[in-house]
XYZ file of C-alpha atoms in Angstrom:
540
model
C 294.260 32.790 238.054
C 296.956 35.277 238.247
C 296.789 34.992 242.071
C 298.415 31.759 242.055
C 301.916 33.146 242.280
C 300.863 35.086 245.326
C 300.245 31.960 247.314
C 302.525 29.635 248.947
C 304.159 27.193 246.443
C 302.662 24.258 248.175
C 299.098 25.465 247.237
C 299.755 26.110 243.559
C 298.391 22.872 242.235
C 295.288 22.948 244.494
C 294.515 26.481 243.627
C 294.919 25.941 239.846
C 292.726 22.814 239.906
C 289.984 24.226 242.001
C 289.890 27.678 240.026
C 287.684 27.646 236.962
C 289.482 30.617 235.676
C 292.811 28.449 235.095
C 291.268 26.193 232.801
C 292.418 26.543 229.127
C 289.591 26.350 226.500
C 290.819 24.313 223.529
C 294.321 23.014 223.038
C 295.773 19.763 223.440
C 298.024 20.292 226.509
C 297.244 21.922 229.763
C 300.080 24.256 230.270
C 298.929 26.057 233.490
C 298.238 22.571 235.291
C 301.610 21.374 233.766
C 303.796 24.064 235.055
C 302.172 24.365 238.603
C 301.267 20.580 239.105
C 303.650 18.597 237.097
C 306.821 20.373 237.788
C 307.759 20.885 241.335
C 308.356 24.404 242.436
C 312.046 24.357 242.455
C 311.970 23.188 238.722
C 309.903 26.216 237.772
C 312.835 27.775 235.628
C 313.143 24.453 233.765
C 309.336 24.404 232.860
C 309.761 28.084 231.712
C 312.635 27.232 229.447
C 310.860 24.255 228.008
C 307.652 26.273 227.330
C 309.835 29.045 225.717
C 311.500 26.479 223.361
C 308.190 24.955 222.524
C 306.809 28.476 221.828
C 309.577 29.070 219.401
C 308.897 25.810 217.685
C 305.143 26.798 217.394
C 306.324 29.675 215.379
C 308.328 27.425 213.066
C 305.301 25.254 212.693
C 303.246 28.300 211.838
C 305.625 29.581 209.263
C 306.385 26.400 207.619
C 302.730 25.614 207.241
C 301.696 28.942 205.847
C 304.750 29.347 203.417
C 304.999 25.850 201.829
C 301.392 24.335 202.140
C 298.906 27.130 202.751
C 299.937 29.677 200.381
C 300.602 27.242 197.417
C 297.233 25.626 197.774
C 295.666 29.166 197.873
C 297.567 30.077 194.496
C 296.289 26.783 193.032
C 292.703 27.485 194.178
C 292.883 30.952 192.689
C 294.310 29.494 189.380
C 291.277 26.798 189.361
C 288.741 29.575 190.046
C 290.064 31.196 186.683
C 291.221 34.423 188.418
C 293.693 34.845 185.638
C 291.939 33.071 182.773
C 293.253 35.412 180.093
C 295.428 38.425 179.514
C 292.530 40.824 179.529
C 291.158 39.599 182.860
C 294.668 39.289 184.405
C 295.261 43.048 183.870
C 292.615 43.850 186.400
C 292.431 40.582 188.604
C 296.163 40.403 189.352
C 295.766 43.130 192.141
C 292.700 41.267 193.338
C 294.897 38.060 193.660
C 297.345 40.180 195.673
C 294.967 41.652 198.070
C 292.900 38.825 198.688
C 294.533 35.170 198.153
C 298.165 36.406 198.671
C 297.088 38.617 201.676
C 295.131 35.584 203.241
C 298.337 33.373 202.648
C 300.777 35.799 204.075
C 298.472 36.805 207.169
C 297.141 33.418 207.930
C 299.128 33.027 211.236
C 298.126 36.496 212.357
C 294.471 36.055 211.589
C 294.067 32.575 213.096
C 295.975 33.699 216.261
C 293.504 36.637 216.484
C 290.366 34.553 215.857
C 291.672 31.966 218.635
C 292.427 34.694 221.062
C 289.198 36.480 220.452
C 287.342 33.207 221.145
C 288.074 33.487 224.872
C 287.449 36.860 226.699
C 290.576 36.271 228.991
C 292.697 36.245 225.953
C 291.284 38.977 223.866
C 293.945 41.190 225.116
C 296.471 38.830 223.315
C 294.557 39.546 219.990
C 294.610 43.435 220.374
C 298.228 43.443 221.493
C 299.245 41.203 218.512
C 297.289 43.189 215.869
C 298.346 46.587 217.081
C 301.948 45.553 218.090
C 302.527 43.842 214.813
C 301.236 47.098 213.093
C 303.601 49.301 215.033
C 306.590 46.835 214.433
C 305.909 46.472 210.699
C 305.217 50.157 209.877
C 308.399 51.326 211.998
C 311.078 48.756 212.307
C 310.451 46.872 208.956
C 309.707 49.946 206.893
C 312.431 51.681 208.531
C 314.880 48.871 207.803
C 313.971 48.867 204.136
C 314.798 52.595 203.759
C 318.206 51.765 205.503
C 319.142 48.868 203.392
C 318.045 50.508 200.138
C 316.906 54.086 199.961
C 314.213 54.504 197.234
C 311.304 56.588 195.693
C 307.905 55.383 197.182
C 304.964 54.772 194.935
C 302.758 57.749 195.878
C 299.238 56.697 195.275
C 299.445 53.121 196.541
C 301.303 54.432 199.677
C 298.601 57.180 200.287
C 295.730 54.808 199.724
C 297.040 52.067 202.042
C 298.049 54.556 204.847
C 294.508 56.255 204.824
C 292.654 52.777 204.788
C 295.102 51.708 207.652
C 294.324 54.842 209.712
C 290.613 54.550 209.276
C 290.850 50.815 210.576
C 292.959 51.838 213.499
C 290.489 54.561 214.286
C 287.623 52.234 214.130
C 289.218 49.849 216.551
C 290.115 52.763 218.831
C 286.457 53.641 219.026
C 285.345 50.124 219.620
C 287.900 49.827 222.526
C 286.589 53.277 223.788
C 282.949 52.159 223.909
C 284.120 48.580 225.149
C 282.071 46.505 222.844
C 281.588 45.507 219.167
C 278.038 44.667 217.596
C 277.250 42.390 214.812
C 276.977 45.320 212.242
C 280.345 46.587 213.374
C 281.925 43.259 212.917
C 280.418 43.059 209.379
C 281.696 46.529 208.848
C 285.192 45.471 209.308
C 284.869 42.869 206.592
C 282.817 45.103 204.418
C 285.695 47.847 204.796
C 288.151 45.212 203.450
C 285.949 44.332 200.482
C 285.869 48.166 199.876
C 289.790 48.246 200.091
C 289.889 45.386 197.514
C 287.440 47.270 195.241
C 289.491 50.372 195.610
C 292.665 48.584 194.632
C 291.195 47.192 191.499
C 289.589 50.455 190.519
C 292.841 52.537 191.060
C 294.749 49.931 189.072
C 292.227 50.220 186.113
C 292.233 54.098 186.289
C 295.987 54.202 186.466
C 296.284 51.860 183.470
C 293.502 53.662 181.540
C 295.326 57.055 181.940
C 298.682 55.618 180.718
C 296.904 53.748 177.762
C 297.975 50.428 178.795
C 294.557 48.662 179.515
C 296.150 45.176 178.740
C 299.813 45.818 180.051
C 301.503 43.887 182.798
C 301.798 45.343 186.169
C 303.771 48.585 186.284
C 307.001 48.895 188.355
C 305.037 50.290 191.468
C 302.752 47.215 191.491
C 304.562 44.262 193.031
C 304.827 41.369 190.579
C 304.281 37.749 191.828
C 307.512 35.885 191.961
C 307.902 33.065 189.448
C 307.830 29.449 190.659
C 311.641 29.230 189.854
C 312.436 32.416 191.852
C 310.372 31.232 194.880
C 311.979 27.897 194.838
C 315.441 29.466 194.520
C 314.776 31.875 197.390
C 312.877 29.840 199.757
C 313.345 26.298 198.974
C 310.886 23.787 197.449
C 307.434 23.713 198.743
C 305.869 20.611 197.515
C 308.046 17.702 198.284
C 309.418 17.620 194.738
C 313.036 17.954 195.688
C 316.042 17.943 193.337
C 313.841 18.382 190.089
C 316.722 19.767 188.104
C 318.628 16.503 188.569
C 315.968 14.335 186.836
C 317.317 11.921 184.183
C 317.342 13.161 180.770
C 315.836 9.823 179.415
C 312.122 9.069 180.521
C 311.660 6.340 182.855
C 308.913 4.843 184.862
C 309.434 5.071 188.609
C 307.682 2.697 191.087
C 305.078 3.858 193.291
C 307.285 3.076 196.259
C 310.102 5.215 194.866
C 307.751 8.078 194.209
C 306.340 7.847 197.770
C 309.751 7.943 199.406
C 311.046 10.723 197.067
C 307.940 12.836 197.791
C 308.142 12.431 201.478
C 311.964 13.389 201.654
C 312.158 16.968 202.924
C 315.718 16.982 202.335
C 317.455 17.906 199.165
C 321.008 16.438 199.540
C 322.621 18.516 196.846
C 321.276 21.813 198.211
C 322.264 20.612 201.816
C 325.897 20.503 200.685
C 325.692 24.057 199.305
C 324.188 25.855 202.268
C 325.974 27.288 205.193
C 325.934 25.794 208.674
C 323.144 27.974 210.115
C 320.689 27.006 207.204
C 321.406 23.403 207.916
C 320.850 23.836 211.810
C 317.496 25.535 210.952
C 316.625 22.820 208.614
C 317.162 20.116 211.104
C 314.552 21.774 213.302
C 312.168 21.997 210.304
C 312.457 18.450 209.035
C 310.097 16.875 211.497
C 307.372 19.486 210.881
C 307.854 19.310 207.110
C 307.619 15.482 207.156
C 304.319 15.427 209.142
C 302.989 18.109 206.870
C 303.864 16.207 203.865
C 302.070 13.198 205.158
C 298.908 15.030 205.843
C 298.653 17.992 203.464
C 298.499 17.596 199.796
C 299.800 20.461 197.663
C 298.845 21.319 194.024
C 301.156 23.234 191.889
C 299.709 24.463 188.564
C 303.140 25.806 187.283
C 304.357 22.073 187.077
C 303.644 19.779 184.019
C 302.149 17.036 186.462
C 300.390 19.598 188.886
C 302.605 18.092 191.629
C 300.714 14.736 191.384
C 302.288 12.049 193.288
C 299.851 9.250 193.041
C 300.904 7.065 196.008
C 301.203 10.164 198.401
C 297.953 11.710 197.265
C 295.990 8.544 197.679
C 297.549 8.424 201.230
C 296.427 12.052 201.802
C 292.759 10.923 201.049
C 293.088 9.259 204.396
C 295.354 11.314 206.394
C 293.998 14.865 205.588
C 290.276 14.184 206.749
C 291.654 12.295 209.843
C 293.855 15.358 210.593
C 290.661 17.604 210.392
C 288.508 15.719 212.736
C 291.393 15.005 215.163
C 292.333 18.897 215.321
C 288.793 20.284 215.104
C 287.857 21.344 218.737
C 290.958 19.515 219.952
C 289.796 16.095 218.923
C 286.384 16.327 220.628
C 284.416 15.608 217.338
C 286.972 12.754 216.250
C 286.673 10.786 219.420
C 282.867 11.109 219.526
C 281.327 7.643 219.620
C 278.580 6.968 217.236
C 275.612 5.352 219.125
C 278.087 5.074 221.889
C 279.844 2.250 219.935
C 281.857 3.175 217.013
C 284.369 6.380 216.953
C 284.116 9.064 214.371
C 287.758 8.646 213.714
C 287.138 4.916 212.785
C 284.533 5.875 210.359
C 286.830 8.247 208.655
C 289.582 5.849 208.310
C 287.173 3.352 206.724
C 285.634 5.689 204.262
C 289.174 7.160 203.441
C 290.746 4.000 202.902
C 287.956 2.918 200.522
C 288.347 6.163 198.525
C 292.071 6.008 198.474
C 291.991 2.333 196.890
C 289.653 3.257 194.254
C 291.764 6.491 193.440
C 294.881 4.423 193.209
C 293.320 1.840 190.943
C 291.686 4.131 188.641
C 294.641 6.601 188.099
C 298.179 6.287 186.972
C 301.753 7.741 188.323
C 302.249 9.603 185.090
C 299.049 11.752 184.433
C 297.019 13.474 187.150
C 293.263 12.889 187.081
C 290.766 15.398 185.955
C 289.618 16.031 189.474
C 293.167 16.825 190.828
C 291.949 20.337 191.632
C 290.035 18.865 194.408
C 293.312 18.011 196.384
C 294.086 21.894 196.393
C 290.856 22.415 198.553
C 291.666 19.475 200.716
C 295.235 20.817 201.182
C 293.915 24.249 201.910
C 291.492 22.842 204.577
C 294.270 20.587 206.150
C 296.852 23.384 206.326
C 294.186 25.603 207.680
C 293.438 23.199 210.510
C 297.302 22.763 211.271
C 297.613 26.607 211.552
C 294.568 26.844 213.706
C 295.985 24.031 215.949
C 299.422 25.623 216.380
C 297.684 29.103 217.023
C 295.513 27.551 219.841
C 298.626 26.150 221.352
C 300.324 29.509 221.110
C 297.868 31.498 222.596
C 297.597 29.069 225.510
C 301.265 28.907 226.241
C 301.420 32.702 226.103
C 298.500 33.053 228.550
C 300.512 30.585 230.807
C 303.714 32.631 230.639
C 301.607 35.602 231.539
C 300.322 33.912 234.673
C 303.875 32.881 235.691
C 305.424 36.183 235.189
C 302.526 38.358 236.173
C 302.300 40.013 232.727
C 299.286 41.293 230.897
C 298.005 39.714 227.710
C 298.416 42.920 225.966
C 302.210 43.317 226.516
C 302.627 39.433 225.529
C 300.686 40.205 222.386
C 302.679 43.340 221.321
C 305.914 41.635 222.046
C 306.155 37.858 221.787
C 303.024 37.301 219.631
C 303.610 40.207 217.244
C 307.317 39.488 216.832
C 306.866 35.882 216.231
C 304.092 36.483 213.511
C 306.181 39.364 211.973
C 309.624 37.831 211.846
C 308.892 36.006 208.558
C 307.612 39.194 206.799
C 310.695 41.019 208.256
C 313.340 38.872 206.794
C 311.331 38.411 203.235
C 310.837 42.191 203.033
C 314.327 43.090 204.001
C 315.707 40.499 201.478
C 313.292 41.736 198.831
C 314.939 45.410 199.450
C 318.410 44.186 199.293
C 317.759 42.311 195.891
C 316.598 45.711 194.447
C 312.790 45.617 195.041
C 312.341 48.113 197.859
C 309.107 49.558 196.487
C 307.507 46.001 196.658
C 308.542 45.362 200.195
C 307.570 48.854 201.340
C 304.192 48.374 199.820
C 303.851 45.014 201.517
C 304.399 46.690 205.031
C 301.249 48.863 204.738
C 299.108 46.694 202.558
C 299.489 43.327 204.336
C 298.612 44.603 207.695
C 295.231 46.112 206.530
C 293.996 42.571 205.948
C 295.284 41.457 209.461
C 293.467 44.300 211.369
C 290.246 44.298 209.380
C 289.711 40.495 209.011
C 291.429 39.661 212.254
C 289.074 41.858 214.445
C 286.025 41.603 212.218
C 286.040 37.727 211.767
C 287.397 37.051 215.360
C 284.547 38.964 216.843
C 282.067 37.602 214.323
C 282.681 34.102 215.145
C 282.398 34.860 218.938
C 278.873 35.955 218.484
C 275.881 33.723 218.938
C 272.197 33.980 217.924
C 271.338 35.116 221.676
C 274.667 37.251 222.219
C 275.284 39.672 219.174
C 277.536 41.941 221.240
C 281.113 41.113 222.095
C 282.737 43.067 224.934
C 286.305 44.392 224.206
C 287.077 46.408 227.408
C 290.742 47.478 227.561
C 292.349 45.786 230.588
C 295.073 48.707 231.180
C 296.371 51.998 230.174
C 298.669 49.972 227.922
C 296.046 49.442 225.300
C 295.715 53.013 224.806
C 299.483 53.756 224.542
C 299.564 50.811 222.007
C 296.726 52.282 219.771
C 298.070 55.836 220.108
C 301.454 54.623 219.111
C 300.267 52.915 216.059
C 298.068 56.020 215.050
C 301.022 58.344 215.565
C 303.314 56.288 213.547
C 300.918 56.221 210.650
C 300.344 59.978 210.946
C 304.103 60.563 210.915
C 304.566 58.600 207.641
C 301.431 60.133 206.045
C 303.009 63.570 206.633
C 306.808 62.928 206.161
C 306.833 60.663 203.201
C 305.026 63.297 201.048
C 307.129 65.949 202.623
C 310.079 64.269 201.289
C 308.634 63.965 197.761
C 308.511 60.314 198.467
C 312.300 60.169 198.458
C 312.928 57.845 201.477
C 316.305 57.540 202.719
C 318.437 56.579 205.822
C 317.191 59.545 207.974
C 313.682 58.170 207.516
C 314.656 54.634 208.496
C 316.432 55.927 211.649
C 313.539 57.984 212.903
C 311.146 55.127 212.461
C 313.426 52.602 214.343
C 314.120 55.131 217.221
C 310.406 55.628 217.322
C 309.666 51.963 217.893
C 312.356 51.769 220.481
C 310.941 54.778 222.464
C 307.425 53.210 222.150
C 308.620 49.778 223.461
C 310.275 51.603 226.478
C 307.092 53.450 227.220
C 305.047 50.241 226.902
C 307.276 48.281 229.296
C 307.473 51.140 231.846
C 303.681 51.263 231.739
C 303.451 47.493 232.135
C 305.628 47.431 235.279
C 303.618 50.354 236.841
C 306.380 52.942 236.488
C 304.010 55.045 234.390
C 300.546 55.107 235.584
C 297.395 57.333 235.846
C 297.293 57.874 239.626
C 298.502 61.537 239.400
C 295.739 62.457 236.955
């Protein structure tokens, strides 16, 4: 399909429609046909501009969904599964929560993007580029930025543990790329290695506390503590539609169902709006449509609130909208539009069943007290938010492939730049903010701990889902020299940190941060020069 730009502009549309390689698998919009058939050739710059703006908005959708809906429901599920049932269990299960549920929540956009990209051999380079590119970016720019913002002493054992595991994961991926394939056993090995990593984190935590005689003590300073609900709401805003809670009246009063519904569906807190600067307001304006649609379709359970964020009229509406969302986004609506016996659509059946259940729940519950089965809404919200993230990731991968065809760029360079930057920008701001607030250790640990989940689960699960009973091998052949430069750059950055950090007695200052940022700039220059054929292997 990349040959389309080499043809006369009058032949673009006919070439795209007759070439099977130009068809996008999944997604709701055909971006390739849109840019080459809907827009005339002279308006190609306009089409590219619109696609770029839509790409930025997709990153906003991914970020808002993961932060305000996916992560809170994951936290509620972990609470309902009794992962921190009492103090004795909490002392060991806290790190388990951090490296499983918290890592899954933070890495959801990266993992879903990788899974979608691996589902099509034509976009597998996007996944490799994004996973390796995000790894280089986070371990150099973000880690270096933390050292520049707030020089600190790194936690020795967690740092060495995470870097060693990450180097093993990068080496395994390098070997798979070298042989050009991944088998079922190797894909399961990726997931098994992550399970072993989780076990190691828990074991190291137990040994450390046993040595200090603090078997039941709370997490020590080198172990990141989960921010409280109040801290999260102060730093990142509300996440469940319960806006302006501190302004509730002192005397109890019964609110009508209509008022509860309108309040829960309001994504704006007008008191906070007046206090915030103009750029926050501008960004909020872009997020409001996304938040409104998500509030309508994704329930959120908050165990830290007295009412568990129970909004009776809205939750009853979720019983209808969440299942409808799931079937209309699964396989781009193919299952939802299926006609039962060629007569009745599946989405119609879901509306009937959902409406019946919503009426039953509304009749048998009250506005003041959540029902005993309210925890089920956390699982429903988790599934609905996961479907939103998957749908946005599918559109993201398709539009990046289209931009690659327009500009004659490889999927790898798009993955290591646009996709990696987009998925990492949220972690970058949160980690740097955390460092400025006096928690550089926590932010630095997140740089190396979080991306282990992304590479092991992203590659392992992405390739595993692509396998079938008749095809237990997935081909991952590097499409250019750029892949090897990317893998080598990531490995070299990890080796640099593995050697230099202990050499400095784990005292990380501005010199370390400047070296990491300069390293990333040098890597980016080499990658772009390789992409544009300035650096090549013809002389070898």
